[in-house]
mmCIF file of C-alpha atoms in Angstrom:
data_model
loop_
_atom_site.group_PDB
_atom_site.id
_atom_site.type_symbol
_atom_site.label_atom_id
_atom_site.label_comp_id
_atom_site.label_asym_id
_atom_site.label_seq_id
_atom_site.Cartn_x
_atom_site.Cartn_y
_atom_site.Cartn_z
ATOM 1 C CA ASP A 1 -13.892 -17.325 7.465
ATOM 2 C CA MET A 2 -14.535 -15.560 10.316
ATOM 3 C CA LEU A 3 -11.111 -14.666 11.528
ATOM 4 C CA GLU A 4 -9.737 -12.090 13.080
ATOM 5 C CA PRO A 5 -7.871 -9.634 9.996
ATOM 6 C CA GLY A 6 -4.980 -7.938 11.965
ATOM 7 C CA SER A 7 -3.033 -5.297 10.411
ATOM 8 C CA THR A 8 -4.496 -5.535 7.036
ATOM 9 C CA PHE A 9 -7.738 -3.441 9.032
ATOM 10 C CA LYS A 10 -5.347 -0.762 10.482
ATOM 11 C CA THR A 11 -6.073 1.157 7.195
ATOM 12 C CA ALA A 12 -9.695 1.716 7.481
ATOM 13 C CA SER A 13 -8.809 2.608 11.378
ATOM 14 C CA ILE A 14 -7.066 5.001 10.375
ATOM 15 C CA MET A 15 -9.184 6.515 7.371
ATOM 16 C CA VAL A 16 -11.676 7.007 10.294
ATOM 17 C CA ALA A 17 -9.178 9.656 12.105
ATOM 18 C CA LEU A 18 -8.511 10.947 8.964
ATOM 19 C CA GLU A 19 -12.086 11.484 7.872
ATOM 20 C CA ASP A 20 -13.357 12.641 11.300
ATOM 21 C CA GLY A 21 -10.381 15.405 11.211
ATOM 22 C CA LYS A 22 -8.990 13.652 14.267
ATOM 23 C CA ILE A 23 -5.411 13.789 12.309
ATOM 24 C CA THR A 24 -3.510 14.347 9.103
ATOM 25 C CA PRO A 25 -0.757 11.750 7.371
ATOM 26 C CA ASP A 26 1.694 14.174 8.755
ATOM 27 C CA THR A 27 0.038 13.912 12.592
ATOM 28 C CA GLU A 28 3.176 12.438 14.832
ATOM 29 C CA VAL A 29 3.209 9.513 17.881
ATOM 30 C CA ASP A 30 6.338 8.904 19.684
ATOM 31 C CA THR A 31 6.031 4.809 19.805
ATOM 32 C CA GLY A 32 8.777 4.376 22.022
ATOM 33 C CA ASN A 33 10.905 1.677 22.030
ATOM 34 C CA GLY A 34 8.323 -0.263 20.636
ATOM 35 C CA ILE A 35 6.376 -1.160 24.441
ATOM 36 C CA MET A 36 3.230 0.767 25.443
ATOM 37 C CA ASN A 37 0.999 -0.002 28.566
ATOM 38 C CA MET A 38 -2.862 0.168 27.703
ATOM 39 C CA TYR A 39 -5.201 -0.294 30.199
ATOM 40 C CA GLY A 40 -2.752 -2.502 32.217
ATOM 41 C CA SER A 41 -2.365 -4.584 28.923
ATOM 42 C CA LYS A 42 1.300 -3.954 26.805
ATOM 43 C CA MET A 43 0.709 -3.337 23.481
ATOM 44 C CA ARG A 44 4.211 -4.187 20.931
ATOM 45 C CA ASP A 45 5.281 -3.116 18.076
ATOM 46 C CA HIS A 46 6.964 -6.475 16.010
ATOM 47 C CA ASN A 47 10.275 -4.887 16.252
ATOM 48 C CA TRP A 48 10.200 -3.999 20.376
ATOM 49 C CA HIS A 49 12.804 -6.506 20.887
ATOM 50 C CA ARG A 50 15.196 -4.566 19.049
ATOM 51 C CA GLY A 51 13.965 -0.681 20.502
ATOM 52 C CA GLY A 52 11.013 0.859 18.585
ATOM 53 C CA TYR A 53 10.377 3.158 16.227
ATOM 54 C CA GLY A 54 11.023 6.073 18.342
ATOM 55 C CA LYS A 55 8.571 9.043 17.062
ATOM 56 C CA ILE A 56 6.634 8.664 13.447
ATOM 57 C CA ASP A 57 4.413 9.762 11.357
ATOM 58 C CA VAL A 58 0.978 8.568 10.407
ATOM 59 C CA THR A 59 2.721 7.451 6.908
ATOM 60 C CA ARG A 60 5.162 5.891 8.222
ATOM 61 C CA ILE A 61 3.214 3.850 11.039
ATOM 62 C CA LEU A 62 1.175 2.530 8.053
ATOM 63 C CA GLU A 63 4.283 1.147 6.683
ATOM 64 C CA VAL A 64 5.949 -0.047 9.369
ATOM 65 C CA SER A 65 2.199 -1.547 10.269
ATOM 66 C CA SER A 66 3.018 0.066 13.957
ATOM 67 C CA ASN A 67 0.552 -1.467 16.581
ATOM 68 C CA VAL A 68 2.208 1.195 19.205
ATOM 69 C CA GLY A 69 0.983 4.253 16.616
ATOM 70 C CA VAL A 70 -2.151 2.718 15.607
ATOM 71 C CA SER A 71 -3.515 2.205 18.554
ATOM 72 C CA TYR A 72 -2.485 5.262 20.455
ATOM 73 C CA LEU A 73 -4.277 7.460 17.941
ATOM 74 C CA ILE A 74 -7.403 5.683 18.247
ATOM 75 C CA ASP A 75 -7.397 5.406 21.857
ATOM 76 C CA LYS A 76 -6.274 9.803 22.529
ATOM 77 C CA HIS A 77 -8.968 10.210 19.968
ATOM 78 C CA TYR A 78 -12.250 7.636 20.375
ATOM 79 C CA LYS A 79 -11.577 6.321 23.889
ATOM 80 C CA ASP A 80 -14.364 9.150 25.627
ATOM 81 C CA ASN A 81 -16.534 7.872 22.313
ATOM 82 C CA PRO A 82 -15.589 4.416 21.379
ATOM 83 C CA GLN A 83 -18.961 4.491 19.072
ATOM 84 C CA LYS A 84 -17.752 6.932 17.243
ATOM 85 C CA PHE A 85 -15.198 5.005 15.806
ATOM 86 C CA VAL A 86 -17.681 1.837 15.762
ATOM 87 C CA ASP A 87 -19.547 4.802 13.721
ATOM 88 C CA GLY A 88 -17.006 5.338 11.337
ATOM 89 C CA LEU A 89 -16.414 1.971 10.554
ATOM 90 C CA LYS A 90 -19.863 1.369 9.929
ATOM 91 C CA ARG A 91 -19.863 4.778 7.640
ATOM 92 C CA MET A 92 -17.669 2.597 5.576
ATOM 93 C CA SER A 93 -19.695 -0.839 5.058
ATOM 94 C CA ILE A 94 -17.151 -2.628 6.418
ATOM 95 C CA ASP A 95 -19.679 -4.876 9.400
ATOM 96 C CA GLN A 96 -22.096 -5.425 5.958
ATOM 97 C CA PRO A 97 -22.066 -8.690 4.626
ATOM 98 C CA LEU A 98 -22.218 -9.071 1.108
ATOM 99 C CA HIS A 99 -24.276 -11.346 0.118
ATOM 100 C CA LEU A 100 -22.282 -13.281 -2.308
ATOM 101 C CA GLN A 101 -23.666 -16.168 -4.318
ATOM 102 C CA ILE A 102 -22.103 -19.299 -2.939
ATOM 103 C CA PRO A 103 -23.262 -20.401 0.632
ATOM 104 C CA GLY A 104 -21.484 -20.198 3.578
ATOM 105 C CA GLU A 105 -20.455 -16.817 3.851
ATOM 106 C CA GLY A 106 -18.950 -15.924 7.032
ATOM 107 C CA LYS A 107 -20.608 -11.679 8.966
ATOM 108 C CA PRO A 108 -18.408 -9.244 9.137
ATOM 109 C CA ASN A 109 -18.432 -8.911 13.651
ATOM 110 C CA ILE A 110 -17.552 -5.716 14.650
ATOM 111 C CA LYS A 111 -18.934 -4.744 18.516
ATOM 112 C CA GLY A 112 -19.679 -1.334 19.710
ATOM 113 C CA PRO A 113 -19.291 -0.114 23.134
ATOM 114 C CA LYS A 114 -23.192 -1.346 24.599
ATOM 115 C CA GLU A 115 -22.058 -4.894 23.740
ATOM 116 C CA ARG A 116 -21.026 -7.475 26.168
ATOM 117 C CA TYR A 117 -16.974 -7.291 26.770
ATOM 118 C CA PHE A 118 -16.385 -4.529 25.515
ATOM 119 C CA ALA A 119 -13.159 -3.272 28.201
ATOM 120 C CA LYS A 120 -11.096 -0.493 27.744
ATOM 121 C CA THR A 121 -9.002 -2.541 26.155
ATOM 122 C CA THR A 122 -10.998 -3.117 22.689
ATOM 123 C CA LEU A 123 -10.632 -0.121 21.380
ATOM 124 C CA PRO A 124 -6.887 0.214 20.816
ATOM 125 C CA TRP A 125 -7.342 -3.558 20.275
ATOM 126 C CA MET A 126 -9.777 -3.184 17.956
ATOM 127 C CA SER A 127 -8.091 -0.328 16.129
ATOM 128 C CA ILE A 128 -4.965 -3.306 14.467
ATOM 129 C CA GLY A 129 -7.535 -5.403 14.107
ATOM 130 C CA TYR A 130 -7.830 -8.118 16.666
ATOM 131 C CA GLU A 131 -11.411 -8.323 19.090
ATOM 132 C CA THR A 132 -13.513 -8.050 15.109
ATOM 133 C CA GLN A 133 -14.052 -10.405 12.624
ATOM 134 C CA VAL A 134 -13.926 -9.681 9.118
ATOM 135 C CA PRO A 135 -14.049 -11.543 6.327
ATOM 136 C CA PRO A 136 -10.630 -11.931 4.048
ATOM 137 C CA ILE A 137 -13.315 -11.204 0.946
ATOM 138 C CA ASN A 138 -15.102 -8.092 3.038
ATOM 139 C CA ILE A 139 -11.287 -6.756 3.878
ATOM 140 C CA LEU A 140 -10.688 -6.952 -0.134
ATOM 141 C CA THR A 141 -13.496 -5.409 -0.804
ATOM 142 C CA PHE A 142 -12.386 -2.364 1.648
ATOM 143 C CA TYR A 143 -9.439 -2.095 -0.726
ATOM 144 C CA ASN A 144 -10.784 -2.386 -3.589
ATOM 145 C CA ALA A 145 -12.836 0.470 -2.500
ATOM 146 C CA ILE A 146 -9.823 2.541 -1.744
ATOM 147 C CA ALA A 147 -8.807 1.273 -5.542
ATOM 148 C CA ASN A 148 -12.146 3.362 -6.753
ATOM 149 C CA LYS A 149 -11.532 6.515 -4.929
ATOM 150 C CA GLY A 150 -14.123 5.453 -2.322
ATOM 151 C CA LYS A 151 -16.721 3.571 -3.968
ATOM 152 C CA MET A 152 -17.050 0.670 -2.969
ATOM 153 C CA MET A 153 -18.449 -1.856 -5.108
ATOM 154 C CA LYS A 154 -19.850 -5.182 -4.194
ATOM 155 C CA PRO A 155 -17.993 -8.479 -5.799
ATOM 156 C CA TYR A 156 -19.866 -10.815 -7.960
ATOM 157 C CA LEU A 157 -19.789 -14.816 -9.331
ATOM 158 C CA VAL A 158 -22.061 -14.769 -11.692
ATOM 159 C CA GLU A 159 -23.106 -11.843 -14.598
ATOM 160 C CA ASP A 160 -26.579 -12.931 -15.751
ATOM 161 C CA ILE A 161 -29.201 -15.795 -15.985
ATOM 162 C CA GLU A 162 -30.160 -16.796 -19.129
ATOM 163 C CA GLU A 163 -32.956 -18.906 -20.595
ATOM 164 C CA ASN A 164 -32.843 -20.587 -24.109
ATOM 165 C CA GLY A 165 -30.059 -17.334 -25.070
ATOM 166 C CA ILE A 166 -32.499 -14.478 -23.216
ATOM 167 C CA VAL A 167 -31.043 -12.782 -20.420
ATOM 168 C CA LYS A 168 -33.631 -13.248 -17.257
ATOM 169 C CA GLU A 169 -32.001 -11.954 -14.302
ATOM 170 C CA LYS A 170 -29.265 -9.199 -14.888
ATOM 171 C CA LYS A 171 -26.413 -9.644 -11.939
ATOM 172 C CA GLY A 172 -23.825 -7.576 -12.806
ATOM 173 C CA PRO A 173 -21.651 -4.973 -11.011
ATOM 174 C CA SER A 174 -23.475 -2.864 -7.991
ATOM 175 C CA VAL A 175 -22.412 -0.617 -5.934
ATOM 176 C CA LEU A 176 -22.546 -0.665 -1.772
ATOM 177 C CA ASN A 177 -21.192 2.594 -1.136
ATOM 178 C CA GLY A 178 -20.845 5.173 -3.031
ATOM 179 C CA SER A 179 -18.199 7.056 -1.127
ATOM 180 C CA ILE A 180 -16.516 5.238 1.989
ATOM 181 C CA CYS A 181 -14.342 7.990 2.378
ATOM 182 C CA SER A 182 -13.297 11.237 0.208
ATOM 183 C CA LYS A 183 -11.095 11.228 -3.281
ATOM 184 C CA ALA A 184 -8.448 12.840 -0.962
ATOM 185 C CA THR A 185 -8.582 10.337 1.988
ATOM 186 C CA ALA A 186 -8.520 7.386 -0.886
ATOM 187 C CA ASP A 187 -5.386 9.186 -2.381
ATOM 188 C CA SER A 188 -3.901 9.646 0.716
ATOM 189 C CA ILE A 189 -3.897 6.190 1.844
ATOM 190 C CA THR A 190 -2.870 5.143 -1.176
ATOM 191 C CA ALA A 191 0.209 7.084 -1.074
ATOM 192 C CA GLY A 192 0.701 5.574 2.232
ATOM 193 C CA LEU A 193 -0.275 2.005 0.634
ATOM 194 C CA MET A 194 2.075 2.355 -2.252
ATOM 195 C CA LYS A 195 5.415 3.374 0.410
ATOM 196 C CA ILE A 196 4.502 0.224 2.273
ATOM 197 C CA ALA A 197 5.694 -1.557 -1.368
ATOM 198 C CA LYS A 198 8.670 0.005 -1.455
ATOM 199 C CA GLU A 199 10.193 0.688 2.278
ATOM 200 C CA GLY A 200 7.900 -0.750 4.324
ATOM 201 C CA THR A 201 6.291 -4.772 5.294
ATOM 202 C CA ALA A 202 5.453 -5.452 1.560
ATOM 203 C CA SER A 203 8.946 -5.103 0.212
ATOM 204 C CA LYS A 204 8.806 -7.822 -2.304
ATOM 205 C CA MET A 205 6.280 -6.071 -3.828
ATOM 206 C CA LYS A 206 9.189 -3.545 -4.934
ATOM 207 C CA GLY A 207 9.654 -3.718 -8.203
ATOM 208 C CA ALA A 208 6.630 -5.537 -9.705
ATOM 209 C CA PRO A 209 5.927 -4.801 -13.139
ATOM 210 C CA LEU A 210 2.089 -3.262 -12.273
ATOM 211 C CA THR A 211 3.349 -1.104 -9.248
ATOM 212 C CA PHE A 212 1.684 -2.670 -5.897
ATOM 213 C CA ALA A 213 -0.133 -0.419 -3.106
ATOM 214 C CA GLY A 214 -1.668 -2.722 -0.353
ATOM 215 C CA LYS A 215 -1.084 -3.775 3.293
ATOM 216 C CA THR A 216 0.216 -6.834 4.954
ATOM 217 C CA GLY A 217 -1.337 -8.408 8.331
ATOM 218 C CA THR A 218 -0.673 -11.252 10.684
ATOM 219 C CA SER A 219 -2.972 -12.003 13.456
ATOM 220 C CA HIS A 220 -2.885 -15.219 16.364
ATOM 221 C CA ILE A 221 -5.955 -17.787 15.446
ATOM 222 C CA VAL A 222 -8.266 -18.407 18.473
ATOM 223 C CA PHE A 223 -9.368 -21.525 19.574
ATOM 224 C CA SER A 224 -12.277 -22.577 21.361
ATOM 225 C CA ALA A 225 -10.971 -25.039 23.523
ATOM 226 C CA GLY A 226 -14.816 -26.604 24.133
ATOM 227 C CA LYS A 227 -17.802 -26.072 25.982
ATOM 228 C CA GLY A 228 -17.419 -24.079 29.324
ATOM 229 C CA LYS A 229 -14.037 -23.616 28.349
ATOM 230 C CA LYS A 230 -12.600 -20.481 27.511
ATOM 231 C CA ALA A 231 -10.701 -19.602 24.473
ATOM 232 C CA SER A 232 -7.404 -18.860 23.627
ATOM 233 C CA TYR A 233 -4.624 -18.438 21.299
ATOM 234 C CA LYS A 234 -2.696 -22.188 21.999
ATOM 235 C CA SER A 235 -3.871 -24.548 20.611
ATOM 236 C CA GLY A 236 -2.828 -28.248 20.444
ATOM 237 C CA PRO A 237 -0.519 -30.985 22.281
ATOM 238 C CA ASP A 238 2.214 -28.065 22.529
ATOM 239 C CA GLN A 239 0.268 -25.337 23.404
ATOM 240 C CA ALA A 240 1.542 -24.086 20.401
ATOM 241 C CA ARG A 241 0.589 -20.541 18.509
ATOM 242 C CA LYS A 242 -0.714 -20.131 15.099
ATOM 243 C CA TYR A 243 -1.134 -17.610 12.644
ATOM 244 C CA GLN A 244 -3.198 -15.899 9.849
ATOM 245 C CA ALA A 245 -0.802 -14.428 7.394
ATOM 246 C CA SER A 246 -2.119 -12.013 4.584
ATOM 247 C CA ILE A 247 -1.199 -9.497 2.270
ATOM 248 C CA VAL A 248 -4.087 -6.993 0.543
ATOM 249 C CA GLY A 249 -4.063 -3.835 -1.864
ATOM 250 C CA PHE A 250 -4.098 -3.490 -5.849
ATOM 251 C CA PHE A 251 -2.357 -2.862 -8.811
ATOM 252 C CA PRO A 252 -1.324 -1.039 -10.743
ATOM 253 C CA ALA A 253 -1.656 1.386 -8.057
ATOM 254 C CA GLU A 254 -1.926 4.702 -9.973
ATOM 255 C CA ASN A 255 -4.636 3.220 -12.871
ATOM 256 C CA PRO A 256 -5.921 0.213 -10.663
ATOM 257 C CA VAL A 257 -7.748 -2.410 -12.719
ATOM 258 C CA TYR A 258 -6.406 -5.402 -10.510
ATOM 259 C CA SER A 259 -7.296 -5.750 -6.597
ATOM 260 C CA ALA A 260 -5.902 -9.262 -4.912
ATOM 261 C CA ILE A 261 -6.099 -11.009 -1.119
ATOM 262 C CA ALA A 262 -3.851 -14.061 -0.392
ATOM 263 C CA VAL A 263 -4.506 -15.289 3.166
ATOM 264 C CA ILE A 264 -2.536 -18.435 4.735
ATOM 265 C CA TYR A 265 -2.542 -20.501 7.622
ATOM 266 C CA THR A 266 0.614 -20.574 9.577
ATOM 267 C CA HIS A 267 3.067 -22.186 12.367
ATOM 268 C CA PRO A 268 6.226 -20.358 14.373
ATOM 269 C CA THR A 269 8.117 -23.500 13.205
ATOM 270 C CA ARG A 270 8.069 -21.825 9.749
ATOM 271 C CA ARG A 271 10.836 -19.343 9.180
ATOM 272 C CA SER A 272 8.559 -16.151 9.284
ATOM 273 C CA VAL A 273 4.974 -15.654 10.014
ATOM 274 C CA TYR A 274 4.126 -12.433 8.488
ATOM 275 C CA GLY A 275 1.941 -11.636 5.630
ATOM 276 C CA GLY A 276 5.138 -9.939 3.968
ATOM 277 C CA ASN A 277 6.534 -13.610 3.248
ATOM 278 C CA ILE A 278 4.529 -15.812 1.806
ATOM 279 C CA PRO A 279 1.840 -14.288 0.742
ATOM 280 C CA ALA A 280 3.837 -12.069 -0.515
ATOM 281 C CA ARG A 281 5.672 -13.857 -2.786
ATOM 282 C CA ILE A 282 1.566 -15.252 -3.304
ATOM 283 C CA LEU A 283 0.947 -11.949 -4.721
ATOM 284 C CA ARG A 284 4.333 -11.306 -6.303
ATOM 285 C CA GLU A 285 3.484 -14.086 -8.808
ATOM 286 C CA ILE A 286 -0.237 -13.423 -9.461
ATOM 287 C CA ASN A 287 1.436 -9.582 -10.821
ATOM 288 C CA GLU A 288 3.668 -10.779 -12.743
ATOM 289 C CA TYR A 289 1.660 -13.235 -14.378
ATOM 290 C CA LEU A 290 -1.138 -10.628 -14.861
ATOM 291 C CA TYR A 291 1.294 -8.189 -16.629
ATOM 292 C CA THR A 292 2.273 -11.278 -19.296
ATOM 293 C CA ALA A 293 -0.846 -12.378 -19.615
ATOM 294 C CA ASP A 294 -3.218 -9.784 -19.949
ATOM 295 C CA SER A 295 -3.425 -8.166 -22.987
ATOM 296 C CA ARG A 296 -4.508 -4.857 -22.469
ATOM 297 C CA TRP A 297 -1.786 -3.793 -21.160
ATOM 298 C CA GLY A 298 0.278 -1.519 -24.361
ATOM 299 C CA GLU A 299 4.000 -1.175 -23.932
ATOM 300 C CA LEU A 300 6.022 0.363 -20.962
ATOM 301 C CA ILE A 301 6.642 3.411 -21.730
ATOM 302 C CA GLU A 302 8.258 5.266 -18.777
ATOM 303 C CA LYS A 303 10.242 4.105 -16.177
ATOM 304 C CA GLU A 304 10.192 6.199 -12.392
ATOM 305 C CA GLY A 305 13.010 5.106 -10.327
ATOM 306 C CA ASP A 306 11.596 1.640 -8.918
ATOM 307 C CA MET A 307 8.030 2.686 -10.759
ATOM 308 C CA PRO A 308 6.773 1.702 -13.536
ATOM 309 C CA VAL A 309 3.471 4.376 -15.557
ATOM 310 C CA MET A 310 1.702 2.044 -17.786
ATOM 311 C CA SER A 311 -0.120 2.764 -20.881
ATOM 312 C CA MET A 312 -3.785 0.778 -22.176
ATOM 313 C CA ASP A 313 -3.770 0.690 -25.932
ATOM 314 C CA THR A 314 -5.502 3.368 -27.943
ATOM 315 C CA PRO A 315 -7.320 4.288 -30.477
ATOM 316 C CA ARG A 316 -4.709 5.019 -33.748
ATOM 317 C CA THR A 317 -7.110 8.556 -34.559
ATOM 318 C CA ALA A 318 -7.457 11.312 -32.987
ATOM 319 C CA LYS A 319 -11.167 13.108 -33.411
ATOM 320 C CA ASN A 320 -10.223 16.413 -33.429
ATOM 321 C CA GLY A 321 -6.159 17.079 -33.580
ATOM 322 C CA LYS A 322 -5.935 19.655 -30.393
ATOM 323 C CA VAL A 323 -4.971 18.643 -26.944
ATOM 324 C CA PRO A 324 -7.791 18.897 -24.548
ATOM 325 C CA ASN A 325 -7.819 21.146 -21.365
ATOM 326 C CA LEU A 326 -6.871 18.185 -18.781
ATOM 327 C CA LYS A 327 -5.913 20.731 -15.547
ATOM 328 C CA GLY A 328 -8.307 19.531 -12.819
ATOM 329 C CA LEU A 329 -9.065 16.188 -13.521
ATOM 330 C CA GLY A 330 -8.113 12.635 -11.627
ATOM 331 C CA LEU A 331 -6.235 10.322 -13.599
ATOM 332 C CA MET A 332 -9.061 8.818 -15.072
ATOM 333 C CA ASP A 333 -10.989 11.103 -16.200
ATOM 334 C CA ALA A 334 -7.710 12.492 -17.671
ATOM 335 C CA ILE A 335 -6.611 8.880 -19.432
ATOM 336 C CA TYR A 336 -10.046 8.587 -20.952
ATOM 337 C CA ALA A 337 -10.155 12.524 -21.924
ATOM 338 C CA ILE A 338 -6.549 11.690 -23.450
ATOM 339 C CA GLU A 339 -7.157 7.840 -25.138
ATOM 340 C CA ASN A 340 -11.015 8.884 -25.995
ATOM 341 C CA ASP A 341 -9.144 11.949 -28.599
ATOM 342 C CA GLY A 342 -6.671 8.738 -30.360
ATOM 343 C CA TYR A 343 -3.419 9.620 -27.954
ATOM 344 C CA ARG A 344 -1.512 8.295 -25.123
ATOM 345 C CA CYS A 345 -0.841 8.906 -21.928
ATOM 346 C CA LEU A 346 2.188 9.837 -19.988
ATOM 347 C CA TYR A 347 1.618 10.015 -16.067
ATOM 348 C CA SER A 348 3.317 10.283 -13.060
ATOM 349 C CA GLY A 349 2.215 11.132 -9.367
ATOM 350 C CA ILE A 350 -1.220 10.665 -7.752
ATOM 351 C CA GLY A 351 -4.058 13.001 -7.472
ATOM 352 C CA HIS A 352 -5.314 15.399 -9.617
ATOM 353 C CA VAL A 353 -3.461 17.350 -13.305
ATOM 354 C CA VAL A 354 -2.021 19.953 -12.082
ATOM 355 C CA SER A 355 0.382 20.012 -15.508
ATOM 356 C CA GLN A 356 0.247 18.421 -18.985
ATOM 357 C CA SER A 357 2.932 18.774 -21.976
ATOM 358 C CA PRO A 358 1.749 19.650 -24.969
ATOM 359 C CA ALA A 359 -0.647 22.647 -23.456
ATOM 360 C CA ALA A 360 -4.126 22.520 -24.409
ATOM 361 C CA GLY A 361 -5.300 23.223 -27.681
ATOM 362 C CA SER A 362 -2.072 22.727 -29.425
ATOM 363 C CA THR A 363 -2.358 20.467 -32.714
ATOM 364 C CA LEU A 364 -1.043 16.768 -31.833
ATOM 365 C CA ALA A 365 -1.279 13.987 -34.098
ATOM 366 C CA ALA A 366 -2.888 11.059 -33.608
ATOM 367 C CA GLY A 367 -1.285 8.489 -31.121
ATOM 368 C CA GLU A 368 1.155 10.855 -30.541
ATOM 369 C CA LYS A 369 1.947 11.101 -26.286
ATOM 370 C CA ILE A 370 0.068 13.509 -23.462
ATOM 371 C CA THR A 371 2.307 13.869 -20.497
ATOM 372 C CA ILE A 372 0.366 14.877 -17.300
ATOM 373 C CA ARG A 373 1.599 14.913 -13.132
ATOM 374 C CA LEU A 374 -0.705 14.496 -10.503
ATOM 375 C CA GLU A 375 -0.236 15.863 -6.647
#
């Protein structure tokens, strides 16, 4: 579908500014009372009628999905060179068609400043997921790349093509973009997306058996009024607004295995039009089902507050009886080193290993636990 993605796009905008060195996770914005003038139009946060969020940092901006916060930052740093912002989005391949193995694929449409109808208001509204079109599968592919520490993979439906039991054509996984961002940016974004589930707009995912990192989104749906008439966000005899509500992310957040997106069309007569409501409930059910249905999960070996920490099933024989040196490794590499030697992994945090127990070189029996902490 070629609709405007809404707030799920804000993560991409923040990523561009982080990668360009324009902001850090601690950069603050005074969002005031939740209403900000943008070239004669009013940018509003969803809680503007309750007084807004005031001064908040980038992590909090993502957590509460502040329209004012995101649009202010992007307009401030790119209004004199909007092409640089557009180039940043394209650098992440979010504008690339996926060439899926089914007909009817939508192609992302991200316009540049030299194109028709690119006004002063375009940049701030583009930054929050309007005035641009990105199909849900492309949004999911982007978040899947965050889960992969920046490596963007191409979605595929066909593994291979066989004839008489012989593989004639191998499809399989392939890389679309080897690095949409640095690992440091991916880790920083992931930490922010995890907070959205614990304290922000995706709170219905809080306490899910597989920890969730992701973003909610809500956007008005544009309807064509017919040939020669201006498109509108209102349609029907009552001229009511309709919405696209969504949630996208991955789990378990610390060691991702699944990524998913839920998208619904809804109406303001429903109790809520936000992605944190019905779409989040859908994703929560999927999360809980996969936790019970997927045999790959080992036992729940530790719980830090609301955050379950998981361990995969591991080999039962140690290769050398010695604990490997894990300091400086990323989580995936550390888990591989531990489990490849026949041990079990207990971990906390995001980033790279800063401490381990037992120490490297210690003698340890097969199947015992090695605890690592990442920052």
